[in-house]
Short mmCIF file of C-alpha atoms in Angstrom, two decimals:
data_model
loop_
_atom_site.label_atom_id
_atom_site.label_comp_id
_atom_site.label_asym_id
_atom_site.label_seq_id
_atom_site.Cartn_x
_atom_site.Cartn_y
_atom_site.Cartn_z
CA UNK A 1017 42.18 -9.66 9.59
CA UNK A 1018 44.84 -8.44 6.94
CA UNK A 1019 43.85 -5.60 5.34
CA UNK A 1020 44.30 -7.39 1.40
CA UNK A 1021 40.72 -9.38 2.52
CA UNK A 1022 39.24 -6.30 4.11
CA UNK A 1023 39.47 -4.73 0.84
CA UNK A 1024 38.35 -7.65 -1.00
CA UNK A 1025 35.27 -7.04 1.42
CA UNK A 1026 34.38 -3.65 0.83
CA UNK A 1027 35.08 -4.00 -2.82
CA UNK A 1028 32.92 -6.86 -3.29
CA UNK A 1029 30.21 -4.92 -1.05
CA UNK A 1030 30.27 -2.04 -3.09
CA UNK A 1031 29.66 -3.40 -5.94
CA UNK A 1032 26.21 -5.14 -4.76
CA UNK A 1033 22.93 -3.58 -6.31
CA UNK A 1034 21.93 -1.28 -4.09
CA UNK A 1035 18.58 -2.99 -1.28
CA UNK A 1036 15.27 -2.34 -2.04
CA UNK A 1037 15.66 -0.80 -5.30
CA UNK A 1038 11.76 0.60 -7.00
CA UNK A 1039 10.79 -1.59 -10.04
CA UNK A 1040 12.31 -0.02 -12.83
CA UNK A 1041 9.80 -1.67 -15.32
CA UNK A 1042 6.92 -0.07 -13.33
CA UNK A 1043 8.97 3.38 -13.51
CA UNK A 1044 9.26 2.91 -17.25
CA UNK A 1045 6.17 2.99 -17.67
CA UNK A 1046 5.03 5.54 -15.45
CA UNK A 1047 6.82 7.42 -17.09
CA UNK A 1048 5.91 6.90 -20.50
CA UNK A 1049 2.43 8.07 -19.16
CA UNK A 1050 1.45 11.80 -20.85
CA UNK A 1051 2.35 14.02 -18.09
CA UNK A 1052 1.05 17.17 -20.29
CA UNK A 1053 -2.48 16.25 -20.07
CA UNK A 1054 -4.29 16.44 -17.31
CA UNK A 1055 -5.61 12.74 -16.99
CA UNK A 1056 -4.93 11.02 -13.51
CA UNK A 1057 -1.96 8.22 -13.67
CA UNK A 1058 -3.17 4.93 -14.31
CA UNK A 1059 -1.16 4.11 -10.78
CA UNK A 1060 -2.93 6.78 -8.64
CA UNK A 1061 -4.82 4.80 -6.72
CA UNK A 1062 -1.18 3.66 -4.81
CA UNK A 1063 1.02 5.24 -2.52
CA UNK A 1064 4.37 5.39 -2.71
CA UNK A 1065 7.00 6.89 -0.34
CA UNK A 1066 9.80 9.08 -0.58
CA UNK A 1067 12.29 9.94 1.81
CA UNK A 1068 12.74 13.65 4.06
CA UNK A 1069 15.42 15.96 4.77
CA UNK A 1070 15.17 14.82 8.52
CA UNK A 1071 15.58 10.83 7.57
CA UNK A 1072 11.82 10.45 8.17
CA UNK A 1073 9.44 9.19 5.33
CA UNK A 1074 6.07 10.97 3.33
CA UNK A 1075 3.64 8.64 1.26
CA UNK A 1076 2.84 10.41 -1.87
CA UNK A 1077 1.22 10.00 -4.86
CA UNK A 1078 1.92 9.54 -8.70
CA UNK A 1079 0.50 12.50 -9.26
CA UNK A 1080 1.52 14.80 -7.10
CA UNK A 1081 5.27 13.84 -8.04
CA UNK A 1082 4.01 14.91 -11.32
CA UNK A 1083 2.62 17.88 -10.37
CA UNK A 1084 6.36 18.72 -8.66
CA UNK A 1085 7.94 17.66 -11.38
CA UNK A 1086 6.32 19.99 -14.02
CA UNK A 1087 6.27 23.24 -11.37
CA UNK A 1088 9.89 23.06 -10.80
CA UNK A 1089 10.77 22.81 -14.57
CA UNK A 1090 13.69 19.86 -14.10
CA UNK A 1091 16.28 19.94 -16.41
CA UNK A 1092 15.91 16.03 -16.47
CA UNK A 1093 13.19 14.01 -17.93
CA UNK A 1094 10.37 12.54 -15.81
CA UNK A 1095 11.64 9.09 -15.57
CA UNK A 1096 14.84 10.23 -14.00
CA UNK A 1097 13.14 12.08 -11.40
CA UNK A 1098 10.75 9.19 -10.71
CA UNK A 1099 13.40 6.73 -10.62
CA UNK A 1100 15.73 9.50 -8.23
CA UNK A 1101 12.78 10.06 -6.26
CA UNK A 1102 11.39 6.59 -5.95
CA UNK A 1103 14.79 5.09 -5.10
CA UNK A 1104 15.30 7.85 -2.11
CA UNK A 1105 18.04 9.33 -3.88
CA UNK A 1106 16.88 12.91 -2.94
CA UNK A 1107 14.92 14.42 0.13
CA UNK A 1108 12.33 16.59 0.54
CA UNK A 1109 11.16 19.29 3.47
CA UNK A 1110 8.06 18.93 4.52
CA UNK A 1111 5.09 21.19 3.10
CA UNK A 1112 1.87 21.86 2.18
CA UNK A 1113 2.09 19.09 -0.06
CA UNK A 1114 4.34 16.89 1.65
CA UNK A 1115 3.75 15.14 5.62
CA UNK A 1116 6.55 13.40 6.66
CA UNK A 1117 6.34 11.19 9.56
CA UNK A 1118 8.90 8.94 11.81
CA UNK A 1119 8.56 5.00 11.46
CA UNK A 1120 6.92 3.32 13.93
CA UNK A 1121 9.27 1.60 16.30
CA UNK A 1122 7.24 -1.80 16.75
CA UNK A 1123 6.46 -2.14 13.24
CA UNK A 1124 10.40 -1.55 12.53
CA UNK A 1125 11.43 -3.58 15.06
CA UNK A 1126 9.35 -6.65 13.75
CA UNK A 1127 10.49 -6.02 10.06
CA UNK A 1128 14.47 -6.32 10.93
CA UNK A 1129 13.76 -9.01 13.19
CA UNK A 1130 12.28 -11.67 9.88
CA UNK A 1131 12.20 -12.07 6.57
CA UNK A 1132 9.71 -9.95 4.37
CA UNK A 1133 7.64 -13.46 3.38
CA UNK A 1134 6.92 -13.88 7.29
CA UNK A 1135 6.49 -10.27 8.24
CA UNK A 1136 3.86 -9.79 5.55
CA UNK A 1137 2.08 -12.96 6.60
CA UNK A 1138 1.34 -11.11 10.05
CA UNK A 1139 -0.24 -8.68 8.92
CA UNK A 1140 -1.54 -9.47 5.69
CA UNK A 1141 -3.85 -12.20 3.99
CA UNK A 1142 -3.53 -13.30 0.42
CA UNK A 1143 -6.48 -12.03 -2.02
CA UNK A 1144 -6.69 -12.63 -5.27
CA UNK A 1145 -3.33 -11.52 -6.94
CA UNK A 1146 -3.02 -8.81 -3.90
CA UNK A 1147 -2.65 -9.15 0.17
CA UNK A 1148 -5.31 -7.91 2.07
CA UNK A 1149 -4.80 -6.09 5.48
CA UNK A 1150 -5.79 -8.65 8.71
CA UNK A 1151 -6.70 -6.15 11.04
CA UNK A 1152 -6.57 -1.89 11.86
CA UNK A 1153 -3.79 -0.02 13.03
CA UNK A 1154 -3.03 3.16 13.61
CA UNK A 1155 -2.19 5.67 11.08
CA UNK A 1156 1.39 5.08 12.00
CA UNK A 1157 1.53 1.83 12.49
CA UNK A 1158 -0.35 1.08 8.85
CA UNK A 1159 2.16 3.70 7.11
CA UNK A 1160 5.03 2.37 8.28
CA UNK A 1161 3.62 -1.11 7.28
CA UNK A 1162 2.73 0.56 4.03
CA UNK A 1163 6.08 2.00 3.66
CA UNK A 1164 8.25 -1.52 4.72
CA UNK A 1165 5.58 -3.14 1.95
CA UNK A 1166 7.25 -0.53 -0.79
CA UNK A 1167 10.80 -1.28 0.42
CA UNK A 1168 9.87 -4.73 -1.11
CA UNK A 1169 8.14 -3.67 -4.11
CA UNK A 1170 4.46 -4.02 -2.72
CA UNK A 1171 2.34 -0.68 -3.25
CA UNK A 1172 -0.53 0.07 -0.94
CA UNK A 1173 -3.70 1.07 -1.59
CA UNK A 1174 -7.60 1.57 -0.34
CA UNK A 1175 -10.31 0.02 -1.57
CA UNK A 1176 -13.36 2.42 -0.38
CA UNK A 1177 -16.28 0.09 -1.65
CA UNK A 1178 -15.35 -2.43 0.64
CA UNK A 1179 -13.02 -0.70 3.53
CA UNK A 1180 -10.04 -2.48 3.01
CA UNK A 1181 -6.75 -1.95 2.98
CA UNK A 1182 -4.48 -4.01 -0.15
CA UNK A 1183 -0.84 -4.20 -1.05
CA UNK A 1184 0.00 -5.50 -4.44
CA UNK A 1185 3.74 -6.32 -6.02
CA UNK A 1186 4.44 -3.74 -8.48
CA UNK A 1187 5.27 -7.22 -11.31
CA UNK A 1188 1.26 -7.93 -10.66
CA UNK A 1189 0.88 -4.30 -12.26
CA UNK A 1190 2.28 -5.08 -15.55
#
């Protein structure tokens, strides 16, 4: 190949939004939540994921990254940790707070091997304005599900009335 179109490729490449970017109208307003009171997030009820120092994953929750945020005293607003955070810009070790664990090969396995529309149809039946989980895993199995669900903008979460198990697109939440 001459090297004039391997640039071209690269540059062209680089210049692509970066994959599975979080919903930056659901980090808006997040953030525009009161973070000085101490009311529970109006998104609490999902999980969302960030990334660890040793390339595995921890689900978290709106407001524990709150809670991080205001007992490290950032020198940059909430939204831009959110978004730095959500968008596994920055790693964290694992603590009292945080449990990271490794993907589940299978699960990752079926996810690279399809597109998101059919992957999610395995495991997942439409409900309402949400997708309801088909059947129980394991805790690894269903977090690494969980976490492949954010990676496309889906946010899990538990209903305990009814023992079920729902991801929802983060556009469905605004």
């Amino acid at each position: 190949m001459k090297p004039s179109i391997i640039l071209f490729l690269l540059l062209a490449f680089s210049c692509v939004n970066p994959a599975n970017e979080f919903d930056n109208k659901l980090i808006k307003r997040i953030a525009n939540e009161d973070i000085n009171i101490d009311i529970p997030s109006q998104y609490s009820q999902f999980d969302f994921y960030i990334k660890c120092e040793n390339g595995d994953v921890a689900q978290v929750g709106i407001n524990l990254l709150r809670f991080m945020y205001k007992e490290n005293k950032m020198d940059i607003s909430f939204e831009e940790f959110i978004t730095t955070v959500l968008n596994h810009q920055q790693t964290f070790a694992e603590s009292k707070y945080i449990d990271c664990f490794s993907l589940d090969k299978e699960i990752s396995k079926q996810y690279h091997s399809q597109d998101f529309k059919s992957f999610l149809a395995i495991y997942f039946e439409k409900s309402h304005d949400s997708f309801r989980l088909k059947k129980s895993l394991s805790e690894n199995k269903l977090e690494t599900l969980f976490y492949y669900c954010y990676l496309n903008n889906y946010l899990s979460s538990f209903d305990d009335p009814s023992g079920f198990h729902y991801v929802t697109k983060t556009s469905n939440l605004y």
